Coordinates of C-alpha atoms in Angstrom, one line a residue:
M254 CA -3.3 -223.7 217.7
K255 CA -2.9 -225.4 214.3
V256 CA -3.9 -228.5 212.5
T257 CA -0.9 -230.9 212.7
S258 CA -1.2 -233.0 209.5
G259 CA -3.2 -233.9 206.5
I260 CA -4.9 -231.6 203.9
L261 CA -5.4 -228.8 206.4
K262 CA -1.9 -229.0 207.9
G263 CA -0.9 -225.6 209.3
K264 CA -4.4 -224.1 209.3
K265 CA -5.1 -222.1 212.5
I266 CA -7.9 -223.2 214.8
K267 CA -9.4 -220.6 217.2
T268 CA -10.1 -221.6 220.8
K269 CA -12.3 -220.2 223.5
R270 CA -10.4 -217.8 225.8
G271 CA -10.1 -218.7 229.5
L272 CA -9.9 -222.0 231.4
S273 CA -13.3 -223.4 230.8
T274 CA -12.1 -225.6 228.0
R275 CA -8.9 -227.7 227.6
P276 CA -8.0 -227.9 223.9
L277 CA -6.0 -231.0 223.2
L278 CA -2.5 -229.9 222.5
S279 CA -1.2 -230.2 219.0
R280 CA 1.4 -232.9 219.9
I281 CA -1.3 -235.0 221.6
R282 CA -3.7 -234.6 218.6
K283 CA -0.8 -235.6 216.2
S284 CA -0.1 -238.7 218.3
L285 CA -3.8 -239.6 218.5
F286 CA -4.1 -239.6 214.7
D287 CA -0.8 -241.2 214.2
V288 CA -2.2 -244.1 216.3
L289 CA -5.4 -244.2 214.3
G290 CA -3.5 -243.9 211.0
E291 CA -5.2 -244.6 207.7
A292 CA -8.2 -246.2 209.5
V293 CA -9.9 -242.7 209.7
K294 CA -10.0 -242.3 205.9
G295 CA -13.6 -242.2 204.7
K296 CA -15.0 -243.0 208.1
K297 CA -17.6 -241.3 210.2
F298 CA -16.2 -239.6 213.3
L299 CA -18.1 -238.3 216.4
D300 CA -16.5 -235.6 218.4
L301 CA -18.2 -235.3 221.8
Y302 CA -17.7 -232.4 224.2
A303 CA -16.0 -230.9 221.1
G304 CA -14.8 -227.5 222.6
S305 CA -13.1 -225.7 219.7
G306 CA -13.6 -228.7 217.3
A307 CA -9.8 -229.3 217.0
V308 CA -10.0 -233.1 217.2
G309 CA -12.8 -233.4 214.7
I310 CA -11.1 -230.9 212.3
E311 CA -7.9 -232.9 212.6
A312 CA -10.0 -236.0 211.7
I313 CA -11.3 -234.2 208.6
S314 CA -7.8 -233.2 207.7
R315 CA -6.7 -236.8 208.0
G316 CA -9.4 -238.0 205.6
A317 CA -12.5 -238.7 207.7
G318 CA -15.6 -238.7 205.5
E319 CA -17.9 -236.9 207.9
V320 CA -17.5 -235.5 211.4
I321 CA -20.3 -234.8 213.9
F322 CA -19.5 -232.3 216.6
V323 CA -21.5 -232.1 219.8
E324 CA -20.9 -229.2 222.3
I325 CA -23.3 -227.5 224.7
D326 CA -21.5 -224.2 225.1
P327 CA -22.9 -221.6 222.6
E328 CA -19.6 -219.8 222.3
C329 CA -17.7 -223.0 221.5
V330 CA -20.3 -223.9 218.9
R331 CA -19.8 -220.6 217.2
I332 CA -16.0 -221.2 217.3
I333 CA -16.4 -224.7 215.8
K334 CA -18.5 -223.3 213.0
D335 CA -16.0 -220.4 212.4
N336 CA -13.1 -222.9 212.4
L337 CA -14.9 -225.2 209.9
I338 CA -15.7 -222.3 207.6
H339 CA -12.1 -220.9 207.9
C340 CA -10.7 -224.4 207.0
G341 CA -13.2 -224.8 204.1
V342 CA -14.6 -228.0 205.4
Y343 CA -18.1 -227.0 206.7
S344 CA -19.7 -229.4 204.2
K345 CA -18.0 -232.4 205.8
A346 CA -19.5 -231.6 209.3
K347 CA -22.6 -231.3 211.3
V348 CA -22.6 -229.3 214.6
Y349 CA -25.1 -229.8 217.4
Q350 CA -25.4 -227.5 220.3
Q351 CA -26.7 -230.1 222.7
D352 CA -26.0 -231.8 226.0
V353 CA -24.0 -234.9 225.0
L354 CA -25.9 -237.2 227.4
H355 CA -29.2 -236.2 225.9
I356 CA -28.4 -236.3 222.1
L357 CA -26.0 -239.3 222.1
P358 CA -28.7 -242.0 222.3
L359 CA -30.4 -240.5 219.3
L360 CA -27.2 -240.1 217.3
L361 CA -26.2 -243.7 218.0
K362 CA -29.7 -244.9 216.9
E363 CA -29.7 -242.9 213.7
D364 CA -26.1 -243.1 212.5
D365 CA -23.3 -245.7 212.2
F366 CA -20.1 -244.1 213.6
D367 CA -16.7 -245.7 213.2
F368 CA -14.9 -243.6 215.8
I369 CA -16.1 -241.7 218.9
F370 CA -13.8 -239.2 220.7
V371 CA -14.9 -238.4 224.2
G372 CA -13.2 -235.3 225.7
P373 CA -15.5 -234.1 228.6
P374 CA -14.7 -231.7 231.4
Y375 CA -12.6 -233.5 234.0
F376 CA -13.8 -234.8 237.3
K377 CA -17.6 -234.8 236.5
G378 CA -18.0 -238.5 235.9
L379 CA -18.9 -237.8 232.3
Q380 CA -16.7 -240.6 230.9
D381 CA -18.7 -243.3 232.7
K382 CA -22.0 -241.7 231.8
T383 CA -21.0 -241.4 228.1
L384 CA -19.7 -245.0 228.0
D385 CA -22.9 -246.2 229.6
I386 CA -24.9 -244.7 226.8
I387 CA -22.6 -246.2 224.2
Q388 CA -22.8 -249.6 225.8
R389 CA -26.7 -249.4 226.0
S390 CA -27.0 -248.4 222.4
N391 CA -26.5 -252.1 221.4
N392 CA -25.5 -251.1 217.8
F393 CA -22.1 -249.4 217.9
K394 CA -19.1 -251.3 216.6
G395 CA -16.0 -249.2 216.5
E396 CA -13.4 -247.4 218.5
V397 CA -13.8 -245.0 221.4
I398 CA -11.0 -242.7 222.4
V399 CA -11.5 -241.1 225.9
Q400 CA -9.4 -238.1 227.0
H401 CA -9.0 -237.9 230.8
S402 CA -6.8 -236.9 233.7
P403 CA -4.4 -239.5 235.2
K404 CA -6.2 -238.6 238.5
E405 CA -9.6 -239.5 237.2
K406 CA -10.7 -243.1 237.2
F407 CA -13.6 -244.6 235.3
N408 CA -15.0 -248.0 234.8
L409 CA -13.2 -250.0 232.1
K410 CA -14.6 -253.3 233.1
R411 CA -17.6 -253.5 230.7
E412 CA -19.0 -256.3 228.7
E413 CA -18.1 -256.0 225.0
I414 CA -15.9 -252.9 225.5
Y415 CA -12.2 -253.8 225.5
L416 CA -9.2 -251.8 226.4
I417 CA -6.8 -251.5 223.4
E418 CA -4.2 -249.3 225.1
Q419 CA -3.6 -246.2 227.2
R420 CA -1.1 -243.4 226.4
K421 CA 0.0 -240.8 228.9
Y422 CA 1.0 -237.3 227.8
G423 CA 1.8 -235.3 231.0
D424 CA -1.5 -234.5 232.6
V425 CA -3.6 -236.1 229.8
I426 CA -4.3 -239.8 229.2
L427 CA -5.9 -241.1 226.0
T428 CA -7.6 -244.4 226.5
F429 CA -8.4 -246.4 223.3
L430 CA -11.3 -248.8 223.5
K431 CA -12.8 -251.3 221.1
V432 CA -16.6 -251.7 221.2
N433 CA -18.2 -254.7 219.8
L434 CA -21.9 -254.5 220.5
S435 CA -24.5 -256.4 218.5

């Protein structure tokens, strides 16, 4: 897998072997960041359930000021760190080996993120649980992008969280949400 665009275009990204993670395909990552466009430049990006770190590294490549990666799997955390070092962008990142549902309230309390990417394992209800935490934080104002299966439904009817659009790419849907909590 390679970075699709930006300053790191063409850099290889290692992924975990096997079926325990689903790295977002290059064409979907490219489309995601084409949608976000210049809005990512200089912004703070949170990559939840980060896997190999491909989405967050793509954000750095497209000009994000800082990316925070959260992943519970120790092998994936090692791969994220290796990828950041290989790409020469470790200084633009922080990597936490934590359960997203436990660390997210603290991260939202201590930091102001502009974008949150949510790419959890499918069919575990983690989209709703993660959005619940974001909604309860009462201080996040930005965009959330949720990666999920077309077969997986989650609650989009939430106060102050608005659907911008959904894009389908085969067996992956990206749902773009605007959050305006105060």
